[in-house]
C-alpha cells in the first residue's frame, strides 16, 4: 500500500548554500548533516524511499524532516524542545561564553581550558564543556596549514587529478617520491610487551644506528609499490631508482610520473634520462602541495605501521623491515581511491582563502 505523496521541496540559493555547508562541514553533528542531506536530495527530486536507502535510514525519518522543512524551512531542521527540567543557563550567558572563547584569551595562557573559562564565566566546568561541545569548539586543539603559492597551481591540480580519475589509455600512472633520513632507532632498554590491563611500554630515549632513504613508486591503479632503500638521496640515487622502475614496468605502455619539484628531480642528469625516453611523461605537483602525490599516503602508512614503533639495531635491519612491509603490501595490494574532482578541491581552497582574508581584514 502506497503512503502519502511526498511533499515537493524547492530551495532558494541561500538555503542550498547553507544546507550544502552543513552536509559537508566536518564538525557538524551527524544528525544535522543527515537532515541537510535529506533536504538536498528531496530538492533534487528523489523519493523518500530512495533517499532512505541512500542515507541508510528509515523512510519515516526522511518523510518527517522533509515535511518539517517544507512547512518551517530552515527552522524546521532544529530539534524540538525536550521534556525535563528547565534550563538554568540562558541564551545570553551561552553567547557570552562562546564569544569569549572565540575572541579573547586568558591572561596567563594562549587558549582557554574548561577550568579557566568556568572560573571566568562563573559556570561549572561541565557546563562549559557542554556549551563547547554544542558549538563544536575545541580551544585545546590547533592545526597547521600551508597554501601553495605556485602560479600554475590550478593547472597542475587539474592535470594530476585528471590522471587519477581518468588515466590515459595504454598508460601507467606512477607516483614517485623519496622518504629521506629514516632513522634506525633502538630503545636503550628492552621493550615491555602488552598484557591484560597494561599497554606496551618502552623507554623514551633511544640509540641511533644510522639512516637510510626510501625511494618509492606507487602504481595508482594496481596499488603496488616499487621500492628501494639507498644511503643517500641525490640525483645519482634518483637516477638509479628510475632505472629500477623502468625494469619493472611494461615496455609497451606510456608511463606518466607524478613527482614533486625537488632539486634532485630536475638536474641535467635527470632531464637527460627522460629526454632519451619519450614514452615517459612527467607531471610536477604544485609547490607546497605534497598531499596531491598519493605515494605520500603510503609513506604515512609505512611510518605508522612499521617504523614508528619498530626497533632496528642497524640500517640493514631497518631496510629489511621496509622491504618486508612492501612485499606484504604487494602480496595483497589495496589501491588508494581518489574521490575528489579538481573543481571540488579548488572550490574548497577558494573558500578557505576567503575565510583567511576575512580574518585578516578583521584583525587589521
Tab-separated table of C-alpha atoms in Angstrom:
chain	number	residue	atom	x	y	z
A	1	UNK	CA	0.000	0.000	0.000
A	2	UNK	CA	1.415	3.360	-1.003
A	3	UNK	CA	1.876	6.059	1.619
A	4	UNK	CA	1.029	9.747	1.160
A	5	UNK	CA	2.718	11.543	-1.687
A	6	UNK	CA	5.984	13.189	-0.699
A	7	UNK	CA	5.844	16.964	-0.443
A	8	UNK	CA	7.749	18.882	-3.123
A	9	UNK	CA	10.834	20.766	-1.889
A	10	UNK	CA	12.258	23.793	-3.685
A	11	UNK	CA	15.317	25.662	-2.403
A	12	UNK	CA	16.468	29.237	-2.692
A	13	UNK	CA	20.143	29.873	-3.444
A	14	UNK	CA	20.818	30.888	0.179
A	15	UNK	CA	19.099	27.778	1.534
A	16	UNK	CA	21.001	25.500	-0.824
A	17	UNK	CA	24.340	27.072	0.136
A	18	UNK	CA	23.601	26.709	3.857
A	19	UNK	CA	22.438	23.094	3.523
A	20	UNK	CA	25.461	22.125	1.418
A	21	UNK	CA	27.739	23.684	4.042
A	22	UNK	CA	26.015	21.728	6.820
A	23	UNK	CA	26.189	18.472	4.877
A	24	UNK	CA	29.917	18.645	4.182
A	25	UNK	CA	31.155	20.501	7.266
A	26	UNK	CA	33.426	18.124	9.149
A	27	UNK	CA	32.451	19.388	12.604
A	28	UNK	CA	28.690	19.381	12.066
A	29	UNK	CA	26.868	16.801	14.184
A	30	UNK	CA	25.864	13.649	12.337
A	31	UNK	CA	22.153	14.393	12.823
A	32	UNK	CA	22.382	17.913	11.377
A	33	UNK	CA	24.404	16.670	8.415
A	34	UNK	CA	21.853	13.937	7.662
A	35	UNK	CA	18.915	16.362	7.829
A	36	UNK	CA	20.666	18.698	5.413
A	37	UNK	CA	21.393	15.769	3.075
A	38	UNK	CA	17.745	14.662	3.209
A	39	UNK	CA	16.510	18.080	2.149
A	40	UNK	CA	19.106	18.425	-0.618
A	41	UNK	CA	18.207	15.017	-2.058
A	42	UNK	CA	14.500	15.806	-1.762
A	43	UNK	CA	15.042	19.026	-3.695
A	44	UNK	CA	16.740	17.018	-6.446
A	45	UNK	CA	13.507	15.054	-6.954
A	46	UNK	CA	14.348	11.789	-5.170
A	47	UNK	CA	11.594	9.853	-3.416
A	48	UNK	CA	11.575	9.248	0.331
A	49	UNK	CA	12.345	5.570	-0.182
A	50	UNK	CA	15.304	6.305	-2.461
A	51	UNK	CA	16.681	8.858	-0.001
A	52	UNK	CA	16.275	6.399	2.890
A	53	UNK	CA	18.213	3.710	1.026
A	54	UNK	CA	20.981	6.120	0.041
A	55	UNK	CA	21.439	7.550	3.550
A	56	UNK	CA	20.769	4.216	5.291
A	57	UNK	CA	17.896	5.487	7.407
A	58	UNK	CA	14.134	4.905	7.527
A	59	UNK	CA	11.521	6.322	5.194
A	60	UNK	CA	9.643	7.724	8.204
A	61	UNK	CA	12.706	9.743	9.205
A	62	UNK	CA	13.072	11.116	5.679
A	63	UNK	CA	9.379	11.996	5.484
A	64	UNK	CA	9.496	13.756	8.869
A	65	UNK	CA	12.380	16.084	8.045
A	66	UNK	CA	11.145	16.651	4.511
A	67	UNK	CA	7.762	17.809	5.815
A	68	UNK	CA	9.257	19.916	8.616
A	69	UNK	CA	11.476	21.753	6.147
A	70	UNK	CA	8.626	22.289	3.728
A	71	UNK	CA	6.475	23.867	6.460
A	72	UNK	CA	9.066	25.742	8.549
A	73	UNK	CA	12.093	25.967	6.204
A	74	UNK	CA	15.488	26.082	7.988
A	75	UNK	CA	13.891	26.451	11.434
A	76	UNK	CA	12.214	23.089	10.919
A	77	UNK	CA	15.580	21.296	10.956
A	78	UNK	CA	16.237	22.235	14.580
A	79	UNK	CA	15.382	19.835	17.404
A	80	UNK	CA	12.143	20.411	19.264
A	81	UNK	CA	12.391	21.374	22.945
A	82	UNK	CA	12.889	18.251	25.009
A	83	UNK	CA	10.998	17.449	28.232
A	84	UNK	CA	12.787	17.789	31.540
A	85	UNK	CA	13.934	20.420	33.979
A	86	UNK	CA	14.022	23.979	32.615
A	87	UNK	CA	17.363	25.399	31.517
A	88	UNK	CA	19.359	27.228	34.160
A	89	UNK	CA	21.756	28.873	31.688
A	90	UNK	CA	20.160	31.436	29.405
A	91	UNK	CA	20.986	32.294	25.820
A	92	UNK	CA	22.778	35.482	26.864
A	93	UNK	CA	25.169	33.539	29.097
A	94	UNK	CA	25.812	30.973	26.381
A	95	UNK	CA	26.531	33.775	23.906
A	96	UNK	CA	28.926	35.323	26.402
A	97	UNK	CA	30.862	32.061	26.803
A	98	UNK	CA	31.029	31.384	23.052
A	99	UNK	CA	32.098	34.960	22.266
A	100	UNK	CA	34.785	34.928	24.960
A	101	UNK	CA	36.093	31.588	23.693
A	102	UNK	CA	36.344	32.837	20.117
A	103	UNK	CA	37.516	36.402	20.628
A	104	UNK	CA	39.565	36.562	23.848
A	105	UNK	CA	42.435	34.806	25.596
A	106	UNK	CA	43.016	34.188	29.292
A	107	UNK	CA	45.607	36.380	30.981
A	108	UNK	CA	48.053	33.549	31.668
A	109	UNK	CA	47.643	31.242	28.658
A	110	UNK	CA	47.331	31.185	24.889
A	111	UNK	CA	43.952	29.444	24.909
A	112	UNK	CA	41.041	28.711	27.202
A	113	UNK	CA	40.569	25.497	29.149
A	114	UNK	CA	37.273	24.359	30.632
A	115	UNK	CA	38.540	25.260	34.100
A	116	UNK	CA	39.794	28.732	33.194
A	117	UNK	CA	36.586	29.512	31.282
A	118	UNK	CA	34.479	28.196	34.166
A	119	UNK	CA	36.320	30.486	36.573
A	120	UNK	CA	35.972	33.495	34.248
A	121	UNK	CA	32.291	32.917	33.424
A	122	UNK	CA	31.067	31.731	36.821
A	123	UNK	CA	29.750	28.445	35.389
A	124	UNK	CA	30.704	24.896	36.251
A	125	UNK	CA	33.352	23.015	34.282
A	126	UNK	CA	30.736	20.569	32.983
A	127	UNK	CA	28.510	23.433	31.772
A	128	UNK	CA	31.381	24.996	29.820
A	129	UNK	CA	32.165	21.589	28.338
A	130	UNK	CA	28.547	21.119	27.200
A	131	UNK	CA	28.461	24.587	25.606
A	132	UNK	CA	31.725	23.986	23.761
A	133	UNK	CA	30.555	20.590	22.575
A	134	UNK	CA	27.250	22.044	21.320
A	135	UNK	CA	29.110	24.663	19.262
A	136	UNK	CA	31.983	22.357	18.202
A	137	UNK	CA	34.578	24.493	20.000
A	138	UNK	CA	37.917	22.868	20.851
A	139	UNK	CA	40.325	25.541	22.128
A	140	UNK	CA	42.893	22.908	23.156
A	141	UNK	CA	43.391	21.821	19.535
A	142	UNK	CA	45.377	23.545	16.819
A	143	UNK	CA	46.015	22.508	13.227
A	144	UNK	CA	48.557	23.682	10.671
A	145	UNK	CA	48.014	24.642	7.047
A	146	UNK	CA	50.098	25.637	4.058
A	147	UNK	CA	48.789	27.381	0.969
A	148	UNK	CA	50.690	26.852	-2.251
A	149	UNK	CA	51.959	29.981	-3.995
A	150	UNK	CA	52.660	28.135	-7.250
A	151	UNK	CA	51.442	30.354	-10.140
A	152	UNK	CA	50.448	27.189	-12.043
A	153	UNK	CA	48.649	25.649	-9.073
A	154	UNK	CA	45.244	25.338	-10.790
A	155	UNK	CA	46.675	23.819	-13.976
A	156	UNK	CA	48.783	21.294	-12.059
A	157	UNK	CA	45.903	20.229	-9.821
A	158	UNK	CA	43.634	19.667	-12.826
A	159	UNK	CA	46.386	17.750	-14.630
A	160	UNK	CA	47.214	15.377	-11.770
A	161	UNK	CA	43.654	14.819	-10.552
A	162	UNK	CA	42.711	14.080	-14.166
A	163	UNK	CA	45.370	11.356	-14.216
A	164	UNK	CA	43.914	9.808	-11.068
A	165	UNK	CA	40.246	9.910	-12.084
A	166	UNK	CA	40.591	9.317	-15.820
A	167	UNK	CA	44.005	7.807	-16.646
A	168	UNK	CA	45.064	7.703	-20.303
A	169	UNK	CA	44.538	4.526	-22.321
A	170	UNK	CA	47.506	2.198	-22.694
A	171	UNK	CA	49.378	4.021	-19.952
A	172	UNK	CA	50.634	3.501	-16.415
A	173	UNK	CA	50.385	6.243	-13.771
A	174	UNK	CA	53.110	6.167	-11.109
A	175	UNK	CA	53.525	8.437	-8.078
A	176	UNK	CA	57.197	8.768	-7.179
A	177	UNK	CA	58.984	10.340	-4.230
A	178	UNK	CA	61.592	9.583	-1.601
A	179	UNK	CA	61.297	9.407	2.171
A	180	UNK	CA	64.706	10.594	3.291
A	181	UNK	CA	66.638	10.277	6.543
A	182	UNK	CA	64.700	7.349	8.011
A	183	UNK	CA	66.463	6.634	11.295
A	184	UNK	CA	67.314	3.148	12.529
A	185	UNK	CA	66.437	3.529	16.212
A	186	UNK	CA	66.692	1.061	19.060
A	187	UNK	CA	65.492	1.610	22.624
A	188	UNK	CA	68.053	1.781	25.415
A	189	UNK	CA	66.239	-0.967	27.377
A	190	UNK	CA	64.136	-3.969	26.338
A	191	UNK	CA	60.531	-3.313	25.374
A	192	UNK	CA	57.854	-4.455	27.831
A	193	UNK	CA	55.091	-6.096	25.777
A	194	UNK	CA	51.381	-5.521	26.160
A	195	UNK	CA	49.481	-7.647	28.649
A	196	UNK	CA	45.933	-7.589	30.092
A	197	UNK	CA	45.445	-4.274	31.837
A	198	UNK	CA	48.816	-2.886	30.707
A	199	UNK	CA	49.719	-1.191	27.433
A	200	UNK	CA	53.042	-1.780	25.704
A	201	UNK	CA	55.858	0.198	27.343
A	202	UNK	CA	59.215	1.355	26.049
A	203	UNK	CA	61.874	3.812	27.116
A	204	UNK	CA	61.589	7.402	25.951
A	205	UNK	CA	65.262	7.507	24.942
A	206	UNK	CA	66.880	5.597	22.098
A	207	UNK	CA	70.116	4.767	20.312
A	208	UNK	CA	70.755	5.866	16.739
A	209	UNK	CA	72.202	3.343	14.296
A	210	UNK	CA	72.304	5.367	11.075
A	211	UNK	CA	69.814	6.431	8.433
A	212	UNK	CA	68.519	5.280	5.079
A	213	UNK	CA	66.376	6.835	2.343
A	214	UNK	CA	63.487	5.040	0.668
A	215	UNK	CA	62.673	5.715	-2.987
A	216	UNK	CA	59.178	4.506	-3.873
A	217	UNK	CA	56.895	4.413	-6.899
A	218	UNK	CA	53.195	3.725	-6.375
A	219	UNK	CA	51.148	2.219	-9.189
A	220	UNK	CA	47.947	4.246	-8.813
A	221	UNK	CA	45.667	1.665	-10.417
A	222	UNK	CA	47.135	-1.548	-9.010
A	223	UNK	CA	48.238	-0.221	-5.616
A	224	UNK	CA	51.607	-1.984	-5.816
A	225	UNK	CA	54.891	-0.421	-4.728
A	226	UNK	CA	58.331	-0.425	-6.296
A	227	UNK	CA	60.726	0.492	-3.515
A	228	UNK	CA	64.463	0.719	-2.997
A	229	UNK	CA	66.484	1.885	0.003
A	230	UNK	CA	69.694	3.849	-0.546
A	231	UNK	CA	72.131	5.542	1.776
A	232	UNK	CA	71.646	8.996	0.191
A	233	UNK	CA	69.001	10.819	-1.852
A	234	UNK	CA	70.863	12.783	-4.505
A	235	UNK	CA	70.171	12.952	-8.223
A	236	UNK	CA	72.531	9.986	-8.777
A	237	UNK	CA	70.436	7.796	-6.485
A	238	UNK	CA	67.205	9.018	-8.068
A	239	UNK	CA	68.593	8.136	-11.498
A	240	UNK	CA	69.403	4.600	-10.311
A	241	UNK	CA	65.903	4.262	-8.897
A	242	UNK	CA	64.386	5.333	-12.220
A	243	UNK	CA	66.396	2.541	-13.842
A	244	UNK	CA	64.874	0.128	-11.314
A	245	UNK	CA	61.357	1.370	-12.081
A	246	UNK	CA	61.968	1.029	-15.815
A	247	UNK	CA	62.972	-2.607	-15.335
A	248	UNK	CA	59.694	-3.322	-13.505
A	249	UNK	CA	57.110	-1.696	-15.784
A	250	UNK	CA	55.699	-2.998	-19.097
A	251	UNK	CA	57.713	-1.925	-22.119
A	252	UNK	CA	54.634	-1.329	-24.303
A	253	UNK	CA	52.903	1.279	-22.137
A	254	UNK	CA	53.352	5.011	-21.740
A	255	UNK	CA	54.491	5.944	-18.238
A	256	UNK	CA	53.098	9.041	-16.505
A	257	UNK	CA	55.163	10.094	-13.482
A	258	UNK	CA	53.741	12.286	-10.699
A	259	UNK	CA	56.550	13.816	-8.625
A	260	UNK	CA	57.438	16.981	-6.745
A	261	UNK	CA	59.820	19.813	-7.611
A	262	UNK	CA	62.785	18.649	-5.525
A	263	UNK	CA	66.104	19.811	-6.912
A	264	UNK	CA	67.280	16.213	-7.329
A	265	UNK	CA	64.351	15.614	-9.706
A	266	UNK	CA	65.268	18.438	-12.111
A	267	UNK	CA	69.025	18.206	-12.614
A	268	UNK	CA	70.582	17.803	-16.057
A	269	UNK	CA	71.248	14.134	-15.279
A	270	UNK	CA	67.523	13.507	-14.732
A	271	UNK	CA	66.389	15.707	-17.623
A	272	UNK	CA	68.684	13.797	-19.973
A	273	UNK	CA	67.323	10.470	-18.673
A	274	UNK	CA	63.744	11.488	-19.505
A	275	UNK	CA	64.758	13.068	-22.833
A	276	UNK	CA	66.001	9.675	-24.044
A	277	UNK	CA	62.666	8.027	-23.119
A	278	UNK	CA	59.787	9.720	-24.977
A	279	UNK	CA	57.185	7.331	-23.528
A	280	UNK	CA	57.865	8.732	-20.041
A	281	UNK	CA	55.845	11.847	-19.162
A	282	UNK	CA	56.492	13.987	-16.075
A	283	UNK	CA	53.757	15.723	-14.084
A	284	UNK	CA	55.054	18.008	-11.335
A	285	UNK	CA	52.965	18.642	-8.221
A	286	UNK	CA	52.394	22.282	-7.193
A	287	UNK	CA	54.866	23.785	-4.752
A	288	UNK	CA	53.945	23.004	-1.118
A	289	UNK	CA	51.244	20.554	-2.180
A	290	UNK	CA	52.665	17.126	-1.393
A	291	UNK	CA	49.143	15.981	-0.396
A	292	UNK	CA	48.300	15.520	-4.079
A	293	UNK	CA	51.019	12.873	-4.520
A	294	UNK	CA	49.447	9.560	-3.500
A	295	UNK	CA	52.767	7.927	-2.593
A	296	UNK	CA	52.840	10.258	0.440
A	297	UNK	CA	49.875	8.285	1.803
A	298	UNK	CA	51.920	5.118	1.513
A	299	UNK	CA	54.786	6.784	3.390
A	300	UNK	CA	52.366	7.722	6.178
A	301	UNK	CA	51.186	4.115	6.489
A	302	UNK	CA	54.761	2.833	6.468
A	303	UNK	CA	55.696	5.232	9.270
A	304	UNK	CA	52.655	4.411	11.386
A	305	UNK	CA	52.619	0.642	10.895
A	306	UNK	CA	56.312	-0.253	10.656
A	307	UNK	CA	58.813	2.482	11.517
A	308	UNK	CA	57.318	4.474	14.399
A	309	UNK	CA	57.202	1.630	16.944
A	310	UNK	CA	59.866	-0.563	15.404
A	311	UNK	CA	63.259	-1.253	16.967
A	312	UNK	CA	66.148	-1.530	14.497
A	313	UNK	CA	69.748	-2.073	15.546
A	314	UNK	CA	71.235	-1.284	12.143
A	315	UNK	CA	70.334	0.285	8.835
A	316	UNK	CA	70.421	-3.208	7.334
A	317	UNK	CA	67.721	-4.336	9.788
A	318	UNK	CA	65.683	-1.194	9.021
A	319	UNK	CA	65.929	-1.789	5.269
A	320	UNK	CA	64.922	-5.436	5.733
A	321	UNK	CA	61.838	-4.347	7.697
A	322	UNK	CA	60.888	-1.825	4.997
A	323	UNK	CA	61.363	-4.393	2.228
A	324	UNK	CA	59.228	-6.913	4.136
A	325	UNK	CA	56.475	-4.325	4.564
A	326	UNK	CA	56.496	-3.523	0.836
A	327	UNK	CA	56.434	-7.229	-0.067
A	328	UNK	CA	53.443	-7.777	2.239
A	329	UNK	CA	51.514	-4.891	0.657
A	330	UNK	CA	52.337	-6.064	-2.859
A	331	UNK	CA	51.065	-9.546	-1.994
A	332	UNK	CA	47.664	-8.028	-1.147
A	333	UNK	CA	47.615	-4.564	-2.770
A	334	UNK	CA	44.921	-2.067	-1.853
A	335	UNK	CA	44.889	0.960	-4.182
A	336	UNK	CA	44.124	4.343	-2.701
A	337	UNK	CA	40.835	5.620	-4.068
A	338	UNK	CA	40.906	9.254	-5.154
A	339	UNK	CA	37.371	10.655	-4.981
A	340	UNK	CA	37.526	14.457	-5.224
A	341	UNK	CA	37.339	16.197	-8.573
A	342	UNK	CA	39.624	19.125	-9.275
A	343	UNK	CA	36.686	21.556	-9.179
A	344	UNK	CA	35.766	20.398	-5.653
A	345	UNK	CA	39.371	20.789	-4.454
A	346	UNK	CA	39.746	24.256	-5.955
A	347	UNK	CA	36.375	25.365	-4.571
A	348	UNK	CA	37.352	24.203	-1.066
A	349	UNK	CA	40.667	26.060	-1.294
A	350	UNK	CA	38.867	29.185	-2.546
A	351	UNK	CA	36.507	29.078	0.451
A	352	UNK	CA	39.463	28.676	2.813
A	353	UNK	CA	41.278	31.611	1.208
A	354	UNK	CA	38.203	33.809	1.533
A	355	UNK	CA	37.874	32.920	5.235
A	356	UNK	CA	41.573	33.644	5.727
A	357	UNK	CA	41.247	37.046	4.062
A	358	UNK	CA	38.167	37.854	6.138
A	359	UNK	CA	40.013	37.026	9.370
A	360	UNK	CA	42.984	39.156	8.313
A	361	UNK	CA	40.663	42.048	7.474
A	362	UNK	CA	39.011	41.820	10.888
A	363	UNK	CA	42.401	41.810	12.637
A	364	UNK	CA	43.739	44.779	10.627
